[in-house]
Amino acid sequence: MGCLTCKRCFAIIVIVLILIVIITITKIVKISPIQSVSLQPSDKCYNKAAVAADAGTCSEIGRDMLKRNGSVVDAAIASLLCVSLVNAQSMGIGGGGVFTIYNAPSGKVETINARETAPMSASENMFGKYPKNAKPGLFIGTPGLLRGYELAHKRHGRLQWKELFEPSIKLALDGFQVGRALALAINETSGTILNNAALCEVFCGSHNKSILKENDTIRFLQLAHTYKKIAEEGPDAFYDGSLTQDILDDIKAAGGIITREDLKGYKPVLNEYALNFTVGKYIFLAPDAPFGGPVLALILNILKGYNISSSSVSTTEKTLTYHRMIEAFHFADVQKRKLGDPDYENLTEIVKRMTSESLADNIRSKIKDDLKQSSYYEQEDSDGVPDDHGTSHLSVLAEDGSAVAVTSSINT
């Protein structure tokens, strides 16, 4: 079979792969092709399928699911359960995510919004006058990721639910070497870890109670137990079952206000469509507001006006090209803040404007090629770009052309 990128699914592959650049531009992405090692990909394409996660082990787990005749969704869920271990600072079942799923046989695209929601008792003034001094538990949202996995699997899974958990349960019990990203996160939060027995049980050494460092072995014994429960009993174990009370007790001890009703009532949102926009000859499909699809459209429309080519990043022009890219991201970040919750705001006109070429043209006119400092975009009421606290992105492409892109996060 020839490279899948050459014909029928080029548009969806572009969106899957460019989201890696847009959302996880600072991450190193490991791609595991499904083909055997002896076969070399031609023209930078894999002959059958590929899985791209931000951890090699997790990419391989997803690849193995495809080899078992699993779907792209099966591969994605199995890979993400692994990333929740290997890069626990970025994502996990206590957070949320968004799926963009392309079904090649039907040609249909859908998105699943499984992001966290505010507890029912949340209020505008719950953090007080100084939010930084509020109890950490107040910032915990009702987790949505497992319900997102469940919905995606019910709609597109081929392997058994339990089978998706088995590799990560083994990894959590056997242990693995701490990678650079996780080691950095452990070091940055060492004070919190050393003062919390539950955290230190995982992220500290077994003897001297010092924090784990890169290449040390880490195990997630309690999480392995949790995964087993969810694998056997389904997500209900988490939301209204054998694990629920322990979760609620931990949240309450941290000062949180999530209740059993919050967990029991959580529902992911299925949209049987995706934001569809065209840049040049390519069709892009991405999650609509409140997610980053409109922002991606704006960035690409801004950059389109520069007629960027391979020579733009391989000659003396590359510094200028990167400058323009960075500024496009800065301006788009300002616009992103105008996207609210579609359940409470009508975002139709905002999205329409954000994806328009007229806004892109206007912003491009403000980008100064000779100005290294980016202070001028702050005139758009920006309070600066926030620090990155971690998020993970995963892309899977199957042999039949089906694809899935998932962005998942536990925020801060």
CSV table of C-alpha atoms in Angstrom, one decimal:
chain,number,residue,atom,x,y,z
A,1,MET,CA,0.0,0.0,0.0
A,2,GLY,CA,1.3,3.4,-0.9
A,3,CYS,CA,1.8,6.3,1.5
A,4,LEU,CA,-1.6,7.4,2.8
A,5,THR,CA,-0.6,11.1,2.8
A,6,CYS,CA,-0.5,11.1,-1.0
A,7,LYS,CA,-4.3,11.1,-1.8
A,8,ARG,CA,-7.5,10.6,0.1
A,9,CYS,CA,-6.6,11.7,3.7
A,10,PHE,CA,-4.1,14.5,3.1
A,11,ALA,CA,-6.4,17.1,4.6
A,12,ILE,CA,-6.9,15.2,7.9
A,13,ILE,CA,-3.2,14.3,8.2
A,14,VAL,CA,-2.3,18.0,7.8
A,15,ILE,CA,-4.6,18.9,10.7
A,16,VAL,CA,-3.4,16.0,12.8
A,17,LEU,CA,0.2,16.8,12.3
A,18,ILE,CA,0.0,20.6,12.4
A,19,LEU,CA,-1.8,20.5,15.7
A,20,ILE,CA,1.4,18.8,17.1
A,21,VAL,CA,3.3,21.9,15.9
A,22,ILE,CA,0.7,24.4,17.2
A,23,ILE,CA,-0.1,22.9,20.5
A,24,THR,CA,3.1,21.1,21.5
A,25,ILE,CA,5.7,23.1,19.6
A,26,THR,CA,8.2,22.8,22.4
A,27,LYS,CA,7.9,19.1,22.8
A,28,ILE,CA,9.8,16.3,21.2
A,29,VAL,CA,7.3,13.9,19.5
A,30,LYS,CA,8.2,10.2,19.1
A,31,ILE,CA,6.6,8.5,16.1
A,32,SER,CA,6.2,4.8,16.0
A,33,PRO,CA,5.4,3.4,12.5
A,34,ILE,CA,3.3,0.2,12.4
A,35,GLN,CA,5.6,-1.3,9.7
A,36,SER,CA,8.4,-3.6,10.5
A,37,VAL,CA,11.8,-2.1,11.4
A,38,SER,CA,13.4,-3.5,8.2
A,39,LEU,CA,11.2,-1.4,6.0
A,40,GLN,CA,12.3,2.1,5.5
A,41,PRO,CA,9.6,4.8,5.0
A,42,SER,CA,9.8,6.3,1.5
A,43,ASP,CA,9.4,10.0,0.9
A,44,LYS,CA,9.0,10.6,4.6
A,45,CYS,CA,5.8,8.6,4.6
A,46,TYR,CA,4.9,5.4,6.5
A,47,ASN,CA,3.4,2.7,4.4
A,48,LYS,CA,0.7,1.6,6.8
A,49,ALA,CA,0.1,3.7,9.9
A,50,ALA,CA,1.8,5.8,12.6
A,51,VAL,CA,1.3,6.9,16.2
A,52,ALA,CA,2.9,10.1,17.5
A,53,ALA,CA,3.0,10.7,21.3
A,54,ASP,CA,5.4,12.7,23.4
A,55,ALA,CA,6.9,9.5,24.8
A,56,GLY,CA,8.4,6.7,22.7
A,57,THR,CA,7.1,3.9,25.0
A,58,CYS,CA,3.6,5.3,24.6
A,59,SER,CA,3.8,5.6,20.9
A,60,GLU,CA,4.8,1.9,20.8
A,61,ILE,CA,1.8,0.9,22.9
A,62,GLY,CA,-0.5,2.7,20.5
A,63,ARG,CA,1.2,1.0,17.5
A,64,ASP,CA,0.7,-2.4,19.1
A,65,MET,CA,-3.0,-1.7,19.4
A,66,LEU,CA,-3.2,-1.0,15.7
A,67,LYS,CA,-1.3,-4.3,15.0
A,68,ARG,CA,-4.0,-6.1,17.0
A,69,ASN,CA,-6.6,-4.6,14.5
A,70,GLY,CA,-7.5,-1.9,17.0
A,71,SER,CA,-9.0,1.3,15.8
A,72,VAL,CA,-7.3,4.7,15.9
A,73,VAL,CA,-9.4,5.5,19.0
A,74,ASP,CA,-8.2,2.2,20.7
A,75,ALA,CA,-4.6,3.2,19.9
A,76,ALA,CA,-5.1,6.7,21.2
A,77,ILE,CA,-6.7,5.7,24.5
A,78,ALA,CA,-4.0,3.1,25.2
A,79,SER,CA,-1.2,5.6,24.3
A,80,LEU,CA,-2.8,8.3,26.5
A,81,LEU,CA,-3.1,6.0,29.5
A,82,CYS,CA,0.7,5.5,29.1
A,83,VAL,CA,1.4,9.2,28.8
A,84,SER,CA,-0.4,9.7,32.1
A,85,LEU,CA,2.4,7.8,33.7
A,86,VAL,CA,5.4,8.8,31.7
A,87,ASN,CA,4.5,12.5,31.6
A,88,ALA,CA,2.3,12.6,34.6
A,89,GLN,CA,3.0,16.4,34.9
A,90,SER,CA,1.1,17.0,31.7
A,91,MET,CA,-2.0,14.9,31.7
A,92,GLY,CA,-4.0,12.2,33.5
A,93,ILE,CA,-7.4,10.9,34.3
A,94,GLY,CA,-7.9,13.7,36.8
A,95,GLY,CA,-7.9,16.2,33.9
A,96,GLY,CA,-9.6,16.5,30.5
A,97,GLY,CA,-9.1,16.5,26.8
A,98,VAL,CA,-10.6,17.0,23.3
A,99,PHE,CA,-10.8,14.5,20.5
A,100,THR,CA,-10.9,15.1,16.8
A,101,ILE,CA,-11.8,11.9,15.1
A,102,TYR,CA,-11.8,11.2,11.3
A,103,ASN,CA,-13.5,8.1,10.1
A,104,ALA,CA,-12.2,7.3,6.7
A,105,PRO,CA,-14.8,4.8,5.5
A,106,SER,CA,-17.6,7.3,6.2
A,107,GLY,CA,-15.6,10.5,5.5
A,108,LYS,CA,-17.1,12.0,8.7
A,109,VAL,CA,-15.4,14.0,11.3
A,110,GLU,CA,-16.5,14.6,14.9
A,111,THR,CA,-15.1,16.1,18.1
A,112,ILE,CA,-15.6,15.1,21.7
A,113,ASN,CA,-15.2,17.8,24.4
A,114,ALA,CA,-14.1,16.0,27.6
A,115,ARG,CA,-12.6,19.0,29.4
A,116,GLU,CA,-13.1,19.6,33.1
A,117,THR,CA,-16.2,21.5,34.3
A,118,ALA,CA,-16.7,23.8,37.3
A,119,PRO,CA,-18.4,22.2,40.3
A,120,MET,CA,-22.1,23.0,40.7
A,121,SER,CA,-21.4,25.0,43.8
A,122,ALA,CA,-18.7,27.1,42.2
A,123,SER,CA,-19.2,30.9,42.4
A,124,GLU,CA,-17.7,34.0,40.9
A,125,ASN,CA,-16.1,35.1,44.2
A,126,MET,CA,-15.1,31.6,45.5
A,127,PHE,CA,-11.4,32.4,45.3
A,128,GLY,CA,-11.6,35.6,47.3
A,129,LYS,CA,-9.8,38.8,46.7
A,130,TYR,CA,-6.4,37.1,46.3
A,131,PRO,CA,-6.8,33.9,44.3
A,132,LYS,CA,-3.2,32.9,44.7
A,133,ASN,CA,-3.9,32.6,48.4
A,134,ALA,CA,-7.0,30.4,48.0
A,135,LYS,CA,-7.0,26.7,48.9
A,136,PRO,CA,-5.5,24.6,46.1
A,137,GLY,CA,-8.4,22.3,46.1
A,138,LEU,CA,-10.8,25.1,44.9
A,139,PHE,CA,-9.0,25.1,41.6
A,140,ILE,CA,-9.9,21.4,40.9
A,141,GLY,CA,-12.4,21.0,38.1
A,142,THR,CA,-14.7,17.9,37.6
A,143,PRO,CA,-12.5,15.5,35.6
A,144,GLY,CA,-13.8,14.6,32.2
A,145,LEU,CA,-11.1,12.5,30.5
A,146,LEU,CA,-12.3,9.0,31.3
A,147,ARG,CA,-15.9,9.9,30.2
A,148,GLY,CA,-14.3,11.1,27.0
A,149,TYR,CA,-12.4,7.9,26.5
A,150,GLU,CA,-15.6,6.0,27.2
A,151,LEU,CA,-17.7,7.9,24.6
A,152,ALA,CA,-14.9,7.6,22.0
A,153,HIS,CA,-14.5,3.9,22.6
A,154,LYS,CA,-18.2,3.2,22.4
A,155,ARG,CA,-18.4,5.0,19.1
A,156,HIS,CA,-15.2,3.8,17.5
A,157,GLY,CA,-13.5,1.2,19.5
A,158,ARG,CA,-12.8,-2.4,18.3
A,159,LEU,CA,-10.8,-3.9,21.1
A,160,GLN,CA,-12.1,-4.6,24.5
A,161,TRP,CA,-12.0,-1.7,27.0
A,162,LYS,CA,-10.0,-3.7,29.5
A,163,GLU,CA,-7.3,-4.5,26.8
A,164,LEU,CA,-6.5,-0.8,26.4
A,165,PHE,CA,-5.4,-0.6,30.1
A,166,GLU,CA,-3.2,-3.7,30.2
A,167,PRO,CA,0.1,-2.2,28.9
A,168,SER,CA,0.0,0.8,31.2
A,169,ILE,CA,-0.9,-1.3,34.3
A,170,LYS,CA,2.2,-3.4,33.7
A,171,LEU,CA,4.3,-0.3,33.1
A,172,ALA,CA,3.0,1.3,36.4
A,173,LEU,CA,3.8,-1.9,38.4
A,174,ASP,CA,7.1,-2.8,36.8
A,175,GLY,CA,8.4,0.8,36.7
A,176,PHE,CA,10.2,2.8,34.1
A,177,GLN,CA,13.0,5.4,34.0
A,178,VAL,CA,12.1,9.0,34.8
A,179,GLY,CA,12.4,11.1,31.6
A,180,ARG,CA,13.8,14.6,31.3
A,181,ALA,CA,10.4,16.4,31.2
A,182,LEU,CA,9.1,14.5,34.3
A,183,ALA,CA,12.3,15.0,36.1
A,184,LEU,CA,12.2,18.8,35.5
A,185,ALA,CA,8.6,18.9,36.8
A,186,ILE,CA,9.5,16.9,39.9
A,187,ASN,CA,12.4,19.2,40.6
A,188,GLU,CA,10.3,22.4,40.1
A,189,THR,CA,7.7,21.1,42.6
A,190,SER,CA,10.1,19.4,45.1
A,191,GLY,CA,8.9,21.4,48.0
A,192,THR,CA,5.3,20.4,47.6
A,193,ILE,CA,6.3,16.8,47.0
A,194,LEU,CA,8.5,16.5,50.1
A,195,ASN,CA,5.7,17.9,52.3
A,196,ASN,CA,3.0,15.6,50.9
A,197,ALA,CA,3.3,11.9,51.9
A,198,ALA,CA,1.0,10.7,49.1
A,199,LEU,CA,3.1,12.5,46.5
A,200,CYS,CA,6.4,11.5,48.0
A,201,GLU,CA,5.3,7.9,47.9
A,202,VAL,CA,5.5,8.2,44.1
A,203,PHE,CA,8.0,10.9,43.4
A,204,CYS,CA,10.6,10.3,46.1
A,205,GLY,CA,13.3,7.6,46.4
A,206,SER,CA,12.5,4.7,48.6
A,207,HIS,CA,15.3,5.2,51.1
A,208,ASN,CA,16.5,8.7,51.6
A,209,LYS,CA,13.2,10.4,50.8
A,210,SER,CA,14.9,12.7,48.2
A,211,ILE,CA,13.0,13.5,45.0
A,212,LEU,CA,13.5,11.2,42.0
A,213,LYS,CA,15.8,12.4,39.3
A,214,GLU,CA,16.2,11.7,35.6
A,215,ASN,CA,16.8,8.0,34.8
A,216,ASP,CA,15.7,6.9,38.3
A,217,THR,CA,13.1,4.2,38.3
A,218,ILE,CA,9.5,5.3,39.2
A,219,ARG,CA,6.5,3.1,39.9
A,220,PHE,CA,2.8,4.1,40.2
A,221,LEU,CA,1.4,1.3,42.4
A,222,GLN,CA,-1.7,3.1,43.5
A,223,LEU,CA,-2.5,4.3,40.0
A,224,ALA,CA,-2.0,0.7,38.7
A,225,HIS,CA,-4.7,-0.3,41.2
A,226,THR,CA,-7.0,2.5,40.0
A,227,TYR,CA,-6.4,1.5,36.4
A,228,LYS,CA,-7.3,-2.1,37.2
A,229,LYS,CA,-10.6,-1.0,38.8
A,230,ILE,CA,-11.5,1.2,35.8
A,231,ALA,CA,-10.5,-1.5,33.4
A,232,GLU,CA,-12.7,-4.1,35.1
A,233,GLU,CA,-15.6,-1.9,36.1
A,234,GLY,CA,-15.6,0.8,33.5
A,235,PRO,CA,-15.5,4.6,34.1
A,236,ASP,CA,-18.4,4.3,36.5
A,237,ALA,CA,-15.9,3.1,39.1
A,238,PHE,CA,-14.4,6.6,39.0
A,239,TYR,CA,-17.6,8.6,38.7
A,240,ASP,CA,-20.1,6.7,40.8
A,241,GLY,CA,-18.6,3.5,42.1
A,242,SER,CA,-15.8,1.8,44.0
A,243,LEU,CA,-13.3,4.6,43.7
A,244,THR,CA,-15.6,7.6,44.0
A,245,GLN,CA,-15.5,8.2,47.8
A,246,ASP,CA,-11.7,8.0,48.0
A,247,ILE,CA,-11.5,10.6,45.2
A,248,LEU,CA,-14.0,12.9,47.0
A,249,ASP,CA,-12.2,12.5,50.3
A,250,ASP,CA,-8.9,13.5,48.7
A,251,ILE,CA,-10.4,16.5,47.0
A,252,LYS,CA,-12.1,17.6,50.2
A,253,ALA,CA,-8.9,17.3,52.2
A,254,ALA,CA,-7.3,19.7,49.6
A,255,GLY,CA,-10.1,22.2,50.1
A,256,GLY,CA,-12.0,21.3,47.0
A,257,ILE,CA,-15.8,21.5,46.6
A,258,ILE,CA,-16.5,18.7,44.1
A,259,THR,CA,-19.4,16.4,45.2
A,260,ARG,CA,-20.6,13.0,44.1
A,261,GLU,CA,-23.3,14.7,42.1
A,262,ASP,CA,-20.6,16.6,40.2
A,263,LEU,CA,-18.9,13.4,39.3
A,264,LYS,CA,-22.0,11.4,38.6
A,265,GLY,CA,-23.5,14.2,36.4
A,266,TYR,CA,-20.5,14.8,34.2
A,267,LYS,CA,-21.1,14.2,30.5
A,268,PRO,CA,-18.7,14.8,27.6
A,269,VAL,CA,-20.0,16.8,24.6
A,270,LEU,CA,-20.2,15.1,21.2
A,271,ASN,CA,-20.2,17.4,18.1
A,272,GLU,CA,-20.7,15.4,14.9
A,273,TYR,CA,-18.8,18.1,13.0
A,274,ALA,CA,-15.5,20.0,13.2
A,275,LEU,CA,-14.5,23.5,12.3
A,276,ASN,CA,-13.8,23.4,8.6
A,277,PHE,CA,-11.5,26.0,6.9
A,278,THR,CA,-9.3,26.2,3.9
A,279,VAL,CA,-5.8,27.6,3.6
A,280,GLY,CA,-4.5,27.5,0.1
A,281,LYS,CA,-5.3,24.1,-1.4
A,282,TYR,CA,-5.6,22.4,2.0
A,283,ILE,CA,-8.8,21.7,4.0
A,284,PHE,CA,-8.3,21.8,7.8
A,285,LEU,CA,-10.6,20.2,10.3
A,286,ALA,CA,-10.2,21.1,14.0
A,287,PRO,CA,-12.2,21.5,17.2
A,288,ASP,CA,-14.4,24.6,17.2
A,289,ALA,CA,-14.6,27.1,20.1
A,290,PRO,CA,-13.9,27.0,23.0
A,291,PHE,CA,-10.9,25.0,21.6
A,292,GLY,CA,-8.1,26.1,19.4
A,293,GLY,CA,-9.5,25.5,15.9
A,294,PRO,CA,-10.3,29.2,15.3
A,295,VAL,CA,-6.9,30.2,16.7
A,296,LEU,CA,-5.2,27.8,14.3
A,297,ALA,CA,-7.1,29.2,11.4
A,298,LEU,CA,-6.0,32.7,12.4
A,299,ILE,CA,-2.4,31.8,12.6
A,300,LEU,CA,-2.3,30.0,9.3
A,301,ASN,CA,-4.2,32.8,7.6
A,302,ILE,CA,-1.6,35.3,8.9
A,303,LEU,CA,1.3,33.2,7.8
A,304,LYS,CA,-0.3,32.5,4.4
A,305,GLY,CA,0.3,36.1,3.4
A,306,TYR,CA,4.0,35.7,3.8
A,307,ASN,CA,4.2,33.0,1.1
A,308,ILE,CA,6.5,30.9,3.3
A,309,SER,CA,8.3,28.1,1.4
A,310,SER,CA,11.1,25.6,2.2
A,311,SER,CA,13.7,28.2,1.4
A,312,SER,CA,12.1,30.6,4.0
A,313,VAL,CA,13.5,28.4,6.8
A,314,SER,CA,16.7,27.1,5.1
A,315,THR,CA,18.3,30.3,4.0
A,316,THR,CA,19.3,33.6,5.6
A,317,GLU,CA,15.6,34.4,5.7
A,318,LYS,CA,14.9,31.9,8.4
A,319,THR,CA,15.4,34.4,11.3
A,320,LEU,CA,12.8,36.7,9.8
A,321,THR,CA,10.5,33.8,9.1
A,322,TYR,CA,10.6,32.6,12.7
A,323,HIS,CA,10.1,36.1,13.9
A,324,ARG,CA,6.9,36.4,11.8
A,325,MET,CA,5.7,33.0,13.1
A,326,ILE,CA,6.3,33.9,16.7
A,327,GLU,CA,4.5,37.2,16.3
A,328,ALA,CA,1.5,35.5,14.6
A,329,PHE,CA,1.3,33.2,17.6
A,330,HIS,CA,1.4,36.2,20.0
A,331,PHE,CA,-1.4,38.1,18.2
A,332,ALA,CA,-3.5,34.9,18.0
A,333,ASP,CA,-3.0,34.4,21.7
A,334,VAL,CA,-4.7,37.7,22.3
A,335,GLN,CA,-7.6,36.8,20.1
A,336,LYS,CA,-7.9,33.4,21.9
A,337,ARG,CA,-8.9,35.1,25.1
A,338,LYS,CA,-12.1,36.2,23.4
A,339,LEU,CA,-13.3,32.6,23.1
A,340,GLY,CA,-15.6,31.9,26.1
A,341,ASP,CA,-17.9,29.0,27.0
A,342,PRO,CA,-20.4,28.4,24.2
A,343,ASP,CA,-23.0,27.2,26.7
A,344,TYR,CA,-23.2,30.8,28.0
A,345,GLU,CA,-22.0,32.9,25.1
A,346,ASN,CA,-22.9,33.1,21.5
A,347,LEU,CA,-19.5,32.8,19.8
A,348,THR,CA,-20.7,32.6,16.2
A,349,GLU,CA,-19.6,36.1,15.2
A,350,ILE,CA,-16.3,35.9,17.2
A,351,VAL,CA,-15.3,32.6,15.4
A,352,LYS,CA,-16.4,34.0,12.1
A,353,ARG,CA,-14.2,37.1,12.5
A,354,MET,CA,-11.3,35.0,13.9
A,355,THR,CA,-11.3,32.7,10.9
A,356,SER,CA,-11.6,35.6,8.4
A,357,GLU,CA,-8.9,36.7,6.1
A,358,SER,CA,-9.6,40.3,6.9
A,359,LEU,CA,-8.6,39.9,10.5
A,360,ALA,CA,-5.5,38.0,9.4
A,361,ASP,CA,-4.6,40.8,7.0
A,362,ASN,CA,-5.1,43.5,9.7
A,363,ILE,CA,-2.8,41.6,12.1
A,364,ARG,CA,-0.2,41.0,9.5
A,365,SER,CA,0.0,44.7,8.9
A,366,LYS,CA,0.9,45.2,12.5
A,367,ILE,CA,3.8,42.8,12.6
A,368,LYS,CA,7.0,44.7,12.3
A,369,ASP,CA,9.9,42.9,10.7
A,370,ASP,CA,12.5,45.1,12.3
A,371,LEU,CA,11.1,45.0,15.8
A,372,LYS,CA,12.5,42.3,18.1
A,373,GLN,CA,10.5,43.2,21.1
A,374,SER,CA,6.8,42.1,21.0
A,375,SER,CA,5.4,44.9,23.1
A,376,TYR,CA,3.1,46.4,20.4
A,377,TYR,CA,0.7,43.5,20.4
A,378,GLU,CA,0.0,44.2,24.1
A,379,GLN,CA,-2.0,47.2,22.9
A,380,GLU,CA,-4.7,44.6,22.1
A,381,ASP,CA,-5.4,44.3,25.9
A,382,SER,CA,-3.1,41.3,26.4
A,383,ASP,CA,-1.6,40.7,29.8
A,384,GLY,CA,1.2,38.6,28.3
A,385,VAL,CA,1.5,35.0,27.3
A,386,PRO,CA,1.1,32.7,30.3
A,387,ASP,CA,3.8,30.2,31.3
A,388,ASP,CA,3.5,26.7,29.9
A,389,HIS,CA,2.5,24.3,32.6
A,390,GLY,CA,2.2,21.2,30.5
A,391,THR,CA,-0.2,19.7,28.1
A,392,SER,CA,0.1,16.6,25.8
A,393,HIS,CA,-0.9,16.0,22.3
A,394,LEU,CA,-1.3,12.7,20.5
A,395,SER,CA,-1.9,11.9,16.8
A,396,VAL,CA,-2.8,8.5,15.3
A,397,LEU,CA,-3.1,7.6,11.6
A,398,ALA,CA,-4.4,4.1,10.7
A,399,GLU,CA,-4.0,2.0,7.5
A,400,ASP,CA,-7.4,2.8,6.2
A,401,GLY,CA,-6.8,6.6,6.5
A,402,SER,CA,-8.8,7.1,9.7
A,403,ALA,CA,-7.1,9.5,12.1
A,404,VAL,CA,-7.5,10.9,15.6
A,405,ALA,CA,-5.9,13.9,17.3
A,406,VAL,CA,-6.2,14.3,21.0
A,407,THR,CA,-5.1,17.2,23.2
A,408,SER,CA,-5.2,16.5,27.0
A,409,SER,CA,-4.1,18.4,30.1
A,410,ILE,CA,-4.3,18.6,33.8
A,411,ASN,CA,-3.5,22.4,33.6
A,412,THR,CA,-1.6,23.6,36.7
